[in-house]
Amino acid sequence: MSNSTDFLLALEGVTVSFDGFKAVNDLNLYIDKGELRVIIGPNGAGKTTVLDLICGRTRVSGGSIKFKDQEITGLKEHEIVRRGIGRKFQTPSIYEDLTVFENLELSIPRGRNVVGALFWQRSEEVVERVHQIAKMIFLFDFLSRSAETLSHGQKQWLEIGMLLIQDPELLMLDEPVAGMSVSERAKTAELLNEIIKHRSVIVIEHDMKFVESIAHRVTVLHQGKILAEGDMDTIQHDPKVKEVYLGH
Amino acid sequence: MWNPTNKKLDLELVGFALIALLILVVLPLSVDAFRLNLVGKYLTYAFVAVGLVLCWGYTGILSLGQGVFFGLGGYCMAMFLKLEASSVANTKIQSTPGIPDFMDWNQLTELPFFWVPFKSLPFALFAVIAVPAIAAFILSFAMFKRRVGGVYFAIITQAVAAVLTILIIGRQGYTGGINGITDLRTLLGWDIRTDGAKYILYFVCCVLLLGSMFLARFVLSSKLGRLLVAIRDKEDRVRFSGYSVGDFKIFIFCLASAIAAVGGAMFSLQVGFMSPSFVGIVPSIEMVIFCAVGGRHSLVGAVIGTLIVNWAKTSFSETFPELWLFAMGGLFIAVVLAFPRGLAGLFTDQILPLIKRVGMRTGALPKPAPAE
Ligand SMILES: Nc1ncnc2c1ncn2[C@@H]1O[C@H](COP(=O)(O)OP(=O)(O)OP(=O)(O)O)[C@@H](O)[C@H]1O
Ligand SMILES: [Mg+2]
């Protein structure tokens, strides 16, 4: 690996243990600018935990996480977000009691302190931005609907939209197509291919078909460690991977 | 579920107008001075209920210690009034004239230092808001920055209410003890015990309450209001959208407490005393019940709920005083189980559709466009 400044995100020697159990163990992971990386691995491999560590939800026990060459371990969650890292949760996490429009509006990265939020004005520009994102995530016709009435797949899109409107440099998606129908999956793949043009994306996914449709580079995680890394073809033919994960 | 459409906000404005009509016109014209003063007392609790709509209904922060802030506001006001009532001329029979009577009974010979600034009305009025707000800030900062929430926060607020009550009762030389601060007489020479004064204070209380409701409405209809709902719903999503969630919780808790404190100050003025029986666990829980019965997602509901429960309490405890606590407990359980959104929810879900249907049948209301 060359000079570390080439990477948008660099995890080095990252370890976290829960009561002695090492969920992530001495992990090195480098993400380039503009890269789409897929992380796969069996249940409990530590995939979600890696995202938790990057976005500050869980504190590292050891190692370093650098974003744009700056250490981000120890920053507060909202500070990490403001540096340019967005994260989608494994189960769709949206504001059910608000409308689709309001969900997106609240995610616009302005007026984020108490005073700013109190005197926030819904300007033309805001409405336009919300409309633009809503079109991307196939929810333009649902803007005034209460978010709780959306289908599971639409909720997933909405959460992706809430991240897109923040325009993060690094977007992390935890199982974005879980619970989606076949046609919804295809649309999501199309959406991801659009999103990735402007930023780096980390996707965690179980669905191999979906992975094939988007994957550029794949990292296989197993028991908190990297088992293999490479393009989809190499991974699918790697005997170690076959054994622990693809296994059939 | 609750959905903040513009239509709902307009309905709220109608509700505000009806409350204003009720408390400013109908009640003053229809009840005697004694009953009106009683309504005024109920309305001081409505301030607390309005605050609870903000922090509990919208943000999901259940505080079982709002009596603390009501009480602190009330005590700040009562301290000023007590000092004015304890002029040297009024207290010349005491061994130390010029200090409040309960201090004299407790062998104090000098006004405690923290009482001294309360000789000034501007300071006392400032303290009515500032003291409870600072207390709320310290409590909420310590809790929310450490991510203590939910039931744990509710228990902590109970503990604070209990501790403050014990403190007030225990330090009677400084606080008036269990009797509280009593025998309040004048405000800058104006006798607040007369019917005329009570009448005026009642209207001041109404105006301040309506003002608090409009302030709360402004906050809730801003983006901050929608953020509060978002925090109640998915706190983590808000945090990972770049907001410092703790700041918003601290803000709304302090605002709710400051509003409760204004109610406390109006209580001291209208009822003429303040005592630890409005600070502790039981009154704090009662205030939550007022809000729950009216509907914790509705400013209008919270005020109406407060009036109805208190009216019931007064009529009930005149006839069966020992049964009231059971009735109240039963009421709370019934509301939580059967109408979690209180009277306001009952109104918007049941009564409003009924009115619409009847209105449409009689042709008074236009038919809505057919649903998709
Ligand atoms: N906060 C925590 N405390 C204790 N153990 C945890 C915690 N978070 C995760 N773990 C454990 O760490 C391991 C990795 O969990 P993680 O959620 O990262 O797996 P995953 O790869 O995302 O799995 P899945 O595919 O099921 O989502 C699991 O064994 C889990 O039980
Ligand atoms: Mg996971």
XYZ file of C-alpha atoms and ligand atoms in Angstrom:
652
model
C 0.000 0.000 0.000
C 1.292 3.404 -0.923
C 1.104 6.745 0.864
C -1.838 6.881 3.269
C -3.057 10.209 1.883
C -4.467 8.352 -1.118
C -7.239 6.878 0.970
C -10.468 8.500 1.982
C -10.805 6.127 4.902
C -8.100 4.037 6.535
C -8.633 1.584 9.377
C -5.421 0.245 10.869
C -5.132 -2.392 13.562
C -8.704 -1.720 14.674
C -9.842 -3.958 17.498
C -12.920 -3.937 19.678
C -13.799 -6.393 22.382
C -17.072 -6.835 24.183
C -16.288 -8.382 27.573
C -13.224 -10.115 26.174
C -14.924 -11.272 22.974
C -13.149 -9.689 20.029
C -15.917 -8.767 17.569
C -13.363 -7.015 15.362
C -9.785 -8.129 15.568
C -6.775 -6.184 14.264
C -8.594 -5.081 11.149
C -6.992 -3.128 8.310
C -9.308 -1.641 5.739
C -8.616 1.054 3.154
C -11.255 2.777 1.079
C -10.306 4.937 -1.906
C -12.002 8.099 -3.049
C -14.907 7.202 -5.317
C -14.716 3.518 -4.485
C -17.678 1.206 -3.977
C -16.708 -1.484 -1.523
C -18.909 -4.380 -0.580
C -18.370 -6.158 2.723
C -19.803 -9.639 3.003
C -19.514 -12.295 5.659
C -21.586 -14.772 7.662
C -23.895 -13.687 10.498
C -21.986 -12.287 13.424
C -18.836 -11.727 11.375
C -18.566 -8.190 12.716
C -19.775 -6.268 9.655
C -22.205 -4.002 11.489
C -19.666 -3.538 14.244
C -17.141 -2.176 11.736
C -19.640 0.477 10.670
C -20.419 1.227 14.318
C -16.729 1.829 14.915
C -16.315 4.117 11.931
C -19.299 6.286 12.810
C -18.453 6.451 16.497
C -21.381 4.472 17.844
C -18.965 1.992 19.388
C -15.560 3.066 20.653
C -12.478 1.213 19.434
C -10.458 -0.742 21.988
C -7.340 -0.225 19.895
C -6.113 0.931 16.502
C -6.718 3.983 14.416
C -9.431 5.181 12.047
C -8.461 8.008 9.728
C -10.873 9.890 7.504
C -9.292 12.226 4.959
C -6.045 11.609 6.833
C -7.448 12.816 10.153
C -7.970 10.655 13.189
C -11.703 10.343 13.961
C -11.679 7.873 16.839
C -12.837 9.748 19.914
C -14.965 12.289 18.043
C -18.650 12.524 18.937
C -21.109 10.877 16.551
C -22.518 14.106 15.176
C -19.024 15.479 14.644
C -18.102 12.442 12.568
C -21.267 12.935 10.524
C -20.334 16.573 9.957
C -16.912 15.511 8.663
C -18.770 13.786 5.835
C -19.672 10.236 6.850
C -23.269 9.062 6.487
C -24.571 5.767 7.763
C -27.695 3.739 7.101
C -28.820 1.314 9.768
C -29.524 -2.357 9.235
C -33.224 -1.980 10.024
C -34.744 1.022 8.269
C -34.472 3.920 10.613
C -36.771 6.777 9.651
C -39.150 9.094 11.499
C -42.446 7.253 11.246
C -44.552 10.082 12.673
C -43.371 12.604 10.090
C -44.053 12.881 6.382
C -41.559 11.828 3.724
C -40.919 15.500 2.998
C -40.223 16.253 6.649
C -37.934 13.249 6.949
C -35.828 14.575 4.104
C -35.986 18.188 5.221
C -34.695 17.338 8.696
C -31.725 15.623 7.101
C -30.529 18.701 5.208
C -27.189 19.583 6.765
C -28.094 23.117 7.835
C -29.759 24.620 10.906
C -28.324 21.858 13.026
C -28.144 23.719 16.330
C -30.996 24.807 18.604
C -31.243 28.396 17.353
C -30.800 27.393 13.718
C -33.579 24.830 14.001
C -35.909 27.232 15.798
C -35.695 29.881 13.073
C -35.323 27.547 10.098
C -37.165 28.725 6.989
C -38.470 26.321 4.384
C -37.032 28.193 1.398
C -37.522 27.499 -2.309
C -34.056 26.032 -2.328
C -34.914 23.586 0.443
C -38.066 22.439 -1.329
C -36.155 21.993 -4.575
C -33.438 19.959 -2.924
C -36.006 17.706 -1.246
C -37.787 17.210 -4.558
C -34.553 16.405 -6.333
C -33.614 13.710 -3.808
C -37.172 12.375 -3.660
C -37.048 11.768 -7.405
C -33.760 9.890 -7.082
C -35.183 7.566 -4.435
C -38.461 6.957 -6.318
C -40.570 8.678 -3.643
C -41.559 11.904 -5.370
C -45.227 10.920 -5.380
C -45.115 10.088 -1.692
C -43.754 13.360 -0.289
C -46.825 14.255 1.725
C -47.400 10.711 2.960
C -46.682 9.805 6.547
C -43.482 7.732 6.543
C -45.088 4.927 8.529
C -47.355 4.137 5.586
C -44.432 3.314 3.276
C -43.534 -0.247 2.339
C -40.428 -1.764 3.832
C -38.464 -1.228 0.632
C -39.594 2.386 0.370
C -38.460 2.971 3.937
C -35.036 1.706 2.961
C -34.962 4.150 0.051
C -36.127 6.968 2.254
C -33.280 6.370 4.660
C -30.820 6.310 1.765
C -32.349 9.593 0.586
C -31.942 11.102 4.047
C -28.245 10.342 3.736
C -27.921 11.543 0.150
C -29.393 14.920 1.016
C -26.452 15.357 3.413
C -24.123 14.787 0.467
C -21.572 12.786 2.465
C -18.176 11.898 1.026
C -18.462 8.439 2.486
C -21.763 6.621 2.592
C -22.113 3.400 4.570
C -25.133 1.194 3.904
C -25.946 -1.746 6.150
C -27.969 -4.294 4.138
C -29.829 -1.792 1.947
C -31.900 -4.358 0.059
C -32.986 -6.488 2.998
C -36.704 -7.123 2.715
C -36.992 -5.776 -0.826
C -38.813 -7.375 -3.719
C -36.906 -8.385 -6.859
C -37.937 -5.277 -8.779
C -37.097 -3.052 -5.805
C -33.658 -4.661 -5.681
C -33.045 -3.850 -9.312
C -34.054 -0.243 -8.753
C -31.802 -0.020 -5.715
C -28.838 -1.318 -7.727
C -29.555 1.386 -10.291
C -29.736 3.968 -7.498
C -26.424 2.835 -6.019
C -24.711 3.027 -9.372
C -25.950 6.612 -9.583
C -24.905 7.518 -6.040
C -21.401 6.170 -6.350
C -20.483 8.602 -9.121
C -19.912 11.335 -6.596
C -18.652 9.589 -3.481
C -17.228 6.522 -1.784
C -19.687 3.908 -0.607
C -19.383 0.938 1.719
C -22.178 -1.583 1.353
C -22.791 -4.532 3.628
C -24.854 -7.162 1.925
C -25.895 -10.789 2.205
C -27.629 -11.118 -1.108
C -25.045 -12.498 -3.552
C -27.057 -11.680 -6.671
C -27.264 -8.083 -5.568
C -23.574 -8.018 -4.720
C -22.749 -9.249 -8.209
C -24.860 -6.505 -9.731
C -22.984 -3.715 -7.963
C -19.689 -5.037 -6.709
C -16.415 -3.604 -7.699
C -14.260 -4.744 -4.840
C -15.355 -7.152 -2.145
C -14.035 -7.681 1.358
C -14.966 -10.887 3.144
C -15.121 -10.627 6.902
C -15.046 -13.642 9.170
C -14.823 -13.676 12.954
C -13.773 -10.069 13.056
C -10.944 -10.500 10.564
C -10.507 -10.073 6.854
C -10.614 -13.431 5.169
C -10.176 -12.273 1.601
C -10.271 -9.162 -0.505
C -10.533 -8.713 -4.245
C -12.938 -8.515 -7.143
C -16.082 -10.592 -7.197
C -14.618 -13.281 -9.414
C -11.568 -13.904 -7.273
C -13.694 -13.976 -4.132
C -16.160 -16.468 -5.544
C -13.368 -18.849 -6.410
C -11.364 -18.432 -3.223
C -11.437 -21.789 -1.405
C -11.350 -20.226 2.096
C -14.350 -18.077 1.279
C -16.214 -21.003 -0.206
C -15.653 -22.888 2.982
C -16.896 -20.314 5.519
C -19.426 -18.375 3.579
C -20.535 -19.407 0.172
C -20.087 -22.981 1.295
C -22.315 -24.487 -1.374
C -50.527 8.451 14.885
C -49.847 12.133 15.196
C -49.201 13.905 11.965
C -48.337 17.591 11.820
C -50.291 18.839 8.844
C -51.254 22.453 8.480
C -54.861 21.511 9.003
C -54.087 20.189 12.446
C -52.350 23.428 13.367
C -55.348 25.473 12.280
C -57.551 23.308 14.426
C -55.182 24.072 17.268
C -55.699 27.788 16.737
C -59.455 27.270 16.995
C -58.813 25.424 20.244
C -56.721 28.318 21.550
C -59.532 30.717 20.724
C -62.083 28.553 22.533
C -59.873 28.342 25.603
C -59.385 32.108 25.543
C -63.144 32.565 25.280
C -63.736 30.151 28.147
C -61.221 31.538 30.606
C -61.385 35.223 29.681
C -65.126 35.628 29.129
C -67.355 32.692 30.040
C -65.906 31.791 33.430
C -65.471 35.346 34.747
C -69.090 36.068 33.809
C -70.569 32.893 35.215
C -68.802 32.020 38.475
C -68.363 33.930 41.731
C -65.088 35.443 42.901
C -64.220 32.460 45.097
C -64.736 29.937 42.292
C -62.897 32.135 39.823
C -59.888 32.218 42.127
C -60.091 28.434 42.239
C -60.052 28.287 38.437
C -57.064 30.623 38.523
C -55.300 28.124 40.766
C -56.081 25.292 38.349
C -54.745 27.370 35.494
C -51.376 27.662 37.231
C -51.096 23.866 36.958
C -51.940 24.169 33.273
C -48.575 25.885 32.778
C -46.921 22.691 33.960
C -49.114 20.637 31.630
C -48.153 22.839 28.671
C -44.490 22.240 29.535
C -45.139 18.515 29.740
C -46.607 18.541 26.226
C -43.286 19.935 25.032
C -40.941 17.584 26.827
C -43.079 14.483 27.313
C -45.641 14.516 24.506
C -43.358 15.690 21.747
C -39.866 14.707 22.837
C -40.658 11.620 24.884
C -38.918 12.873 28.023
C -41.170 11.908 30.915
C -40.440 14.058 33.934
C -42.075 13.028 37.191
C -40.564 16.003 38.956
C -42.130 19.065 37.354
C -43.352 20.105 40.811
C -39.735 21.036 41.500
C -39.812 23.768 38.875
C -43.359 24.854 39.666
C -42.257 25.086 43.290
C -39.020 26.939 42.607
C -40.899 29.542 40.568
C -43.508 29.791 43.295
C -40.928 30.108 46.054
C -39.028 32.850 44.222
C -42.245 34.872 43.979
C -43.282 34.047 47.542
C -39.903 35.119 48.923
C -40.371 38.596 47.486
C -43.939 38.845 48.770
C -42.944 37.530 52.172
C -40.176 40.094 52.554
C -42.598 42.852 51.675
C -45.065 41.493 54.223
C -42.310 41.364 56.858
C -41.539 45.062 57.039
C -40.258 46.320 60.365
C -43.612 47.966 61.021
C -45.503 44.706 60.426
C -43.146 42.609 62.548
C -42.274 44.827 65.475
C -43.484 42.272 68.027
C -40.784 39.804 66.835
C -37.460 39.516 68.647
C -35.829 40.471 65.334
C -38.207 42.765 63.478
C -37.926 43.000 59.699
C -37.365 39.328 58.940
C -40.038 36.776 58.002
C -41.947 35.395 60.988
C -40.829 31.778 60.543
C -37.197 32.866 60.691
C -37.852 34.621 63.944
C -39.548 31.503 65.349
C -36.453 29.524 64.364
C -34.138 31.899 66.233
C -32.644 33.475 63.127
C -31.515 37.033 63.827
C -30.509 38.014 60.344
C -31.879 37.569 56.848
C -29.960 34.692 55.138
C -27.749 35.976 52.311
C -29.731 34.268 49.543
C -32.908 36.018 50.677
C -31.417 39.492 50.412
C -31.720 39.999 46.619
C -35.385 39.008 46.815
C -36.126 42.410 48.294
C -36.107 43.613 44.701
C -39.128 42.839 42.520
C -37.180 42.904 39.223
C -34.699 40.434 40.682
C -37.491 38.209 42.009
C -39.249 38.185 38.630
C -35.972 37.360 36.919
C -35.340 34.593 39.468
C -38.812 33.119 38.880
C -37.576 32.077 35.435
C -33.831 31.868 35.963
C -33.630 29.721 39.099
C -35.823 26.880 37.784
C -34.260 27.138 34.315
C -30.741 26.861 35.745
C -31.793 23.947 37.952
C -33.356 22.267 34.919
C -30.226 22.941 32.900
C -27.904 21.373 35.462
C -30.135 18.328 35.847
C -30.718 17.798 32.142
C -27.124 18.533 31.173
C -25.867 15.919 33.611
C -28.409 13.364 32.415
C -28.719 13.902 28.665
C -25.024 14.382 27.977
C -24.539 10.989 29.595
C -27.405 9.586 27.534
C -29.533 8.842 30.563
C -33.098 8.764 29.337
C -36.463 7.073 29.525
C -37.429 5.467 32.785
C -34.086 6.275 34.381
C -34.577 9.956 33.783
C -38.106 9.777 35.199
C -36.786 8.112 38.343
C -34.050 10.716 38.747
C -36.616 13.517 38.511
C -38.661 11.770 41.209
C -35.584 11.625 43.387
C -34.926 15.326 42.848
C -38.516 16.117 43.831
C -38.158 14.036 46.981
C -34.813 15.572 47.906
C -35.999 19.141 47.409
C -39.094 18.487 49.556
C -36.972 17.036 52.339
C -34.588 19.964 52.074
C -37.369 22.538 52.296
C -39.033 20.796 55.224
C -35.749 20.210 57.013
C -34.395 23.749 56.755
C -37.422 25.505 58.117
C -35.537 28.545 59.350
C -34.637 29.343 55.760
C -37.683 28.045 53.938
C -40.670 28.107 56.245
C -40.572 24.309 56.488
C -43.641 22.180 55.970
C -46.036 25.108 56.251
C -44.252 26.865 53.453
C -44.180 30.600 53.017
C -47.562 31.870 54.154
C -49.390 35.086 54.884
C -48.419 36.915 51.702
C -50.118 40.279 51.598
C -49.045 42.943 49.167
C -47.227 43.444 45.901
C -45.495 46.852 45.954
C -48.140 48.021 48.401
C -51.072 46.611 46.383
C -53.105 44.262 48.571
C -53.333 40.951 46.693
C -55.856 39.451 49.110
C -58.846 41.509 48.010
C -61.415 40.209 45.549
C -60.524 42.990 43.138
C -56.836 42.063 43.149
C -57.627 38.392 42.718
C -59.770 39.279 39.765
C -56.916 41.156 38.112
C -54.368 38.445 38.950
C -56.678 35.885 37.415
C -56.574 37.757 34.118
C -52.800 38.162 34.319
C -52.577 34.409 34.807
C -54.829 33.773 31.788
C -52.803 36.063 29.563
C -49.514 34.490 30.632
C -50.931 31.019 30.056
C -52.130 31.925 26.581
C -48.718 33.490 25.948
C -47.004 30.260 27.017
C -49.286 28.298 24.727
C -48.382 30.495 21.780
C -44.697 30.212 22.617
C -45.023 26.427 22.778
C -46.914 26.446 19.486
C -44.177 28.502 17.860
C -41.516 26.060 19.038
C -43.502 22.990 18.017
C -44.315 24.273 14.561
C -40.685 25.181 13.830
C -38.189 22.712 12.439
C -37.070 22.206 16.017
C -40.539 20.895 16.819
C -40.272 18.289 14.069
C -36.816 17.377 15.330
C -38.302 16.733 18.752
C -40.739 14.261 17.225
C -37.843 12.695 15.328
C -35.854 12.368 18.546
C -38.812 10.730 20.268
C -39.091 8.335 17.369
C -35.482 7.477 16.368
C -32.968 9.234 18.518
C -30.022 7.512 16.838
C -31.115 8.520 13.346
C -31.168 12.163 14.471
C -27.745 11.827 16.027
C -26.323 10.215 12.898
C -27.805 12.993 10.803
C -25.351 15.346 12.455
C -27.400 16.740 15.332
C -26.228 16.896 18.908
C -29.366 15.323 20.341
C -28.519 16.196 23.935
C -28.626 19.946 23.190
C -32.189 19.729 21.932
C -33.351 17.687 24.897
C -31.715 20.100 27.307
C -33.331 23.056 25.551
C -36.840 21.656 25.602
C -36.561 20.465 29.193
C -35.395 23.897 30.345
C -38.196 25.567 28.391
C -40.800 23.211 29.879
C -39.441 23.910 33.351
C -39.393 27.673 32.892
C -43.033 27.600 31.770
C -43.930 25.479 34.812
C -42.153 28.035 36.996
C -44.306 30.897 35.694
C -47.303 28.849 36.810
C -45.746 28.469 40.240
C -45.232 32.219 40.568
C -48.845 32.869 39.589
C -49.896 30.325 42.192
C -48.104 32.217 44.966
C -49.704 35.459 43.842
C -53.241 34.136 43.501
C -53.414 31.688 46.382
C -51.235 33.664 48.763
C -48.780 31.002 49.848
C -46.328 28.382 48.573
C -45.460 25.159 50.336
C -43.517 21.921 49.827
C -46.788 20.120 49.144
C -46.554 21.452 45.561
C -42.968 20.356 45.057
C -42.872 16.668 45.903
C -43.561 13.381 44.194
C -47.356 13.303 44.521
C -48.082 16.746 43.041
C -45.546 16.089 40.279
C -47.318 12.883 39.306
C -50.698 14.609 39.545
C -49.503 17.176 37.014
C -48.490 14.392 34.634
C -51.988 12.962 35.018
C -53.580 16.317 34.122
C -51.538 16.318 30.937
C -52.179 12.648 30.128
C -55.938 12.985 30.593
C -56.093 16.002 28.320
C -53.746 14.492 25.778
C -50.013 14.848 25.884
C -49.705 15.647 22.197
C -52.054 18.593 22.397
C -51.523 21.989 24.013
C -55.260 22.595 24.038
C -55.930 19.137 25.459
C -53.415 19.588 28.260
C -55.071 22.793 29.453
C -58.590 21.351 29.233
C -57.438 18.155 30.959
C -55.976 20.171 33.805
C -59.214 22.088 34.288
C -61.411 18.995 34.161
C -59.336 16.839 36.504
C -58.995 19.647 39.030
C -62.653 20.474 38.878
C -63.390 16.777 39.457
C -60.896 16.694 42.293
C -62.502 19.648 44.028
C -66.045 18.337 43.706
C -64.969 14.827 44.587
C -62.899 15.644 47.602
C -65.627 17.907 48.981
C -67.823 14.795 49.236
C -65.423 11.830 49.480
C -61.988 13.198 50.326
C -60.471 9.791 51.086
C -61.526 8.349 47.729
C -59.889 10.973 45.548
C -56.461 9.354 45.312
C -58.032 6.072 44.204
C -60.199 7.846 41.674
C -57.157 9.642 40.312
C -55.117 6.437 40.074
C -58.017 4.730 38.331
C -58.395 7.620 35.947
C -54.724 7.485 35.034
C -54.797 3.756 34.356
C -57.980 4.127 32.312
C -56.484 6.891 30.206
C -53.229 5.064 29.598
C -54.964 1.849 28.614
C -58.002 3.110 26.752
C -57.102 6.587 25.458
C -53.329 6.908 25.292
C -53.772 10.218 23.498
C -56.178 11.561 26.086
C -59.266 13.688 25.529
C -57.639 15.491 22.626
C -57.065 12.172 20.859
C -60.648 11.159 21.579
C -61.787 14.401 20.021
C -59.741 14.211 16.829
C -60.326 10.469 16.309
C -63.982 10.102 17.283
C -65.844 13.343 17.677
C -64.401 15.311 14.785
C -65.221 12.670 12.139
C -68.716 12.496 13.611
C -69.184 16.249 13.323
C -67.952 16.093 9.744
C -70.337 13.294 8.866
C -73.316 15.044 10.396
C -72.248 18.321 8.791
C -72.049 16.675 5.391
C -75.411 14.975 5.692
C -77.107 18.235 6.539
C -75.236 19.926 3.726
C -73.550 22.390 6.053
C -70.120 21.154 5.017
C -68.929 20.475 1.476
C -68.181 16.876 0.588
C -64.476 16.104 0.466
C -62.912 14.925 -2.775
C -63.195 11.132 -3.002
C -60.140 9.349 -1.624
C -57.812 7.749 -4.179
N -22.704 -3.985 21.827
C -22.343 -5.279 21.785
N -22.103 -5.968 22.926
C -21.728 -7.275 22.890
N -21.579 -7.973 21.780
C -21.807 -7.364 20.604
C -22.204 -5.981 20.547
N -22.353 -5.641 19.250
C -22.070 -6.737 18.533
N -21.737 -7.777 19.335
C -21.326 -9.117 18.887
O -20.319 -8.958 17.918
C -20.467 -9.924 16.877
C -20.528 -9.225 15.559
O -21.800 -8.596 15.407
P -22.239 -7.784 14.130
O -23.569 -7.223 14.415
O -21.161 -6.834 13.773
O -22.354 -8.917 13.018
P -22.797 -8.784 11.520
O -21.643 -9.248 10.719
O -23.331 -7.440 11.237
O -23.946 -9.864 11.446
P -25.345 -9.862 10.660
O -25.045 -10.379 9.303
O -26.166 -10.821 11.436
O -25.883 -8.483 10.683
C -21.715 -10.742 17.204
O -21.305 -11.938 17.802
C -22.452 -9.863 18.185
O -23.168 -10.676 19.098
Mg -25.188 -6.644 10.781
